[in-house]
CSV table of C-alpha atoms in Angstrom, one decimal:
chain,number,residue,atom,x,y,z
A,1,UNK,CA,144.9,223.9,97.7
A,2,UNK,CA,144.3,227.2,96.1
A,3,UNK,CA,142.3,229.6,97.9
A,4,UNK,CA,138.6,228.8,98.2
A,5,UNK,CA,137.5,233.0,98.2
A,6,UNK,CA,140.1,233.3,95.0
A,7,UNK,CA,137.9,234.1,92.3
A,8,UNK,CA,139.1,232.1,89.3
A,9,UNK,CA,140.7,234.1,86.8
A,10,UNK,CA,140.9,231.5,83.4
A,11,UNK,CA,139.3,232.9,80.4
A,12,UNK,CA,139.3,230.9,77.1
A,13,UNK,CA,140.3,233.3,74.9
A,14,UNK,CA,143.0,235.0,75.1
A,15,UNK,CA,142.2,238.5,73.9
A,16,UNK,CA,139.7,238.9,75.9
A,17,UNK,CA,142.0,238.5,79.3
A,18,UNK,CA,144.2,241.3,77.6
A,19,UNK,CA,141.5,243.3,77.7
A,20,UNK,CA,140.3,242.8,80.7
A,21,UNK,CA,143.8,242.9,81.6
A,22,UNK,CA,144.5,246.1,80.2
A,23,UNK,CA,141.3,248.2,81.2
A,24,UNK,CA,141.3,247.1,84.7
A,25,UNK,CA,144.8,248.2,84.5
A,26,UNK,CA,144.4,251.6,83.3
A,27,UNK,CA,141.2,251.9,85.9
A,28,UNK,CA,144.2,251.7,89.3
A,29,UNK,CA,142.9,248.4,90.1
A,30,UNK,CA,143.0,244.3,90.1
A,31,UNK,CA,141.6,242.8,88.0
A,32,UNK,CA,139.3,240.9,89.9
A,33,UNK,CA,138.0,243.8,91.4
A,34,UNK,CA,137.4,245.3,87.7
A,35,UNK,CA,135.6,242.2,87.6
A,36,UNK,CA,133.1,242.3,90.2
A,37,UNK,CA,132.8,245.9,89.8
A,38,UNK,CA,131.4,245.7,86.4
A,39,UNK,CA,129.2,242.5,87.5
A,40,UNK,CA,127.9,245.0,90.5
A,41,UNK,CA,127.1,247.7,88.0
A,42,UNK,CA,125.7,245.4,85.6
A,43,UNK,CA,123.7,244.1,88.4
A,44,UNK,CA,122.7,247.3,89.3
A,45,UNK,CA,121.5,248.7,86.3
A,46,UNK,CA,119.2,245.8,86.0
A,47,UNK,CA,118.2,246.4,88.9
A,48,UNK,CA,117.1,250.2,88.3
A,49,UNK,CA,115.7,248.8,85.2
A,50,UNK,CA,113.3,246.8,86.9
A,51,UNK,CA,112.5,249.3,89.9
A,52,UNK,CA,111.4,251.6,86.8
A,53,UNK,CA,108.9,249.9,85.3
A,54,UNK,CA,107.1,248.4,88.5
A,55,UNK,CA,107.1,252.0,89.3
A,56,UNK,CA,105.5,252.4,86.0
A,57,UNK,CA,103.5,249.4,86.6
A,58,UNK,CA,102.0,251.0,89.9
A,59,UNK,CA,101.2,254.2,88.3
A,60,UNK,CA,99.2,252.5,85.6
A,61,UNK,CA,97.5,250.6,88.2
A,62,UNK,CA,96.9,253.5,91.1
A,63,UNK,CA,94.7,255.2,87.5
A,64,UNK,CA,92.9,251.7,87.1
A,65,UNK,CA,91.7,252.1,90.5
A,66,UNK,CA,91.4,255.7,90.9
A,67,UNK,CA,89.0,255.4,87.4
A,68,UNK,CA,85.5,256.4,88.1
A,69,UNK,CA,83.3,253.0,89.0
A,70,UNK,CA,81.2,252.9,85.9
A,71,UNK,CA,84.0,253.1,83.2
A,72,UNK,CA,86.5,250.2,85.0
A,73,UNK,CA,82.9,247.6,86.2
A,74,UNK,CA,82.2,245.0,84.5
A,75,UNK,CA,79.3,244.4,82.0
A,76,UNK,CA,76.4,242.4,82.1
A,77,UNK,CA,77.2,240.3,79.7
A,78,UNK,CA,81.1,240.1,81.1
A,79,UNK,CA,79.7,239.7,85.0
A,80,UNK,CA,77.8,236.8,83.3
A,81,UNK,CA,80.1,235.1,81.6
A,82,UNK,CA,83.0,234.8,84.0
A,83,UNK,CA,80.3,233.3,86.6
A,84,UNK,CA,79.4,230.8,83.7
A,85,UNK,CA,83.4,230.2,83.8
A,86,UNK,CA,83.6,230.1,87.2
A,87,UNK,CA,80.8,227.5,87.8
A,88,UNK,CA,82.8,225.3,85.0
A,89,UNK,CA,86.1,225.1,86.8
A,90,UNK,CA,84.4,224.1,89.6
A,91,UNK,CA,83.1,221.7,87.5
A,92,UNK,CA,86.3,219.7,86.0
A,93,UNK,CA,87.5,220.0,89.4
A,94,UNK,CA,84.5,218.2,90.6
A,95,UNK,CA,85.3,215.7,88.3
A,96,UNK,CA,88.8,215.8,88.3
A,97,UNK,CA,88.2,214.7,92.2
A,98,UNK,CA,86.0,212.6,91.8
């Protein structure tokens, strides 16, 4: 029975396996360590991009909250439209409940 902790290193493309084996040998690590390291590097790069996007979003949100109320507040027409939409949603909810 194979070791349940062992990583399956079968590759459908022999050239891909050879390239990874050569890169691992050049790095002085096992194929498993090389693959795991590459996966970790990729995951942390994705995480870093996410965090950068999140920080940019937070900065935009902060700027919106810091803006003068008169530039952020909805006008009377928009407030009336929002109230009408809320009434319609409430009515639809009552219609579906009945």
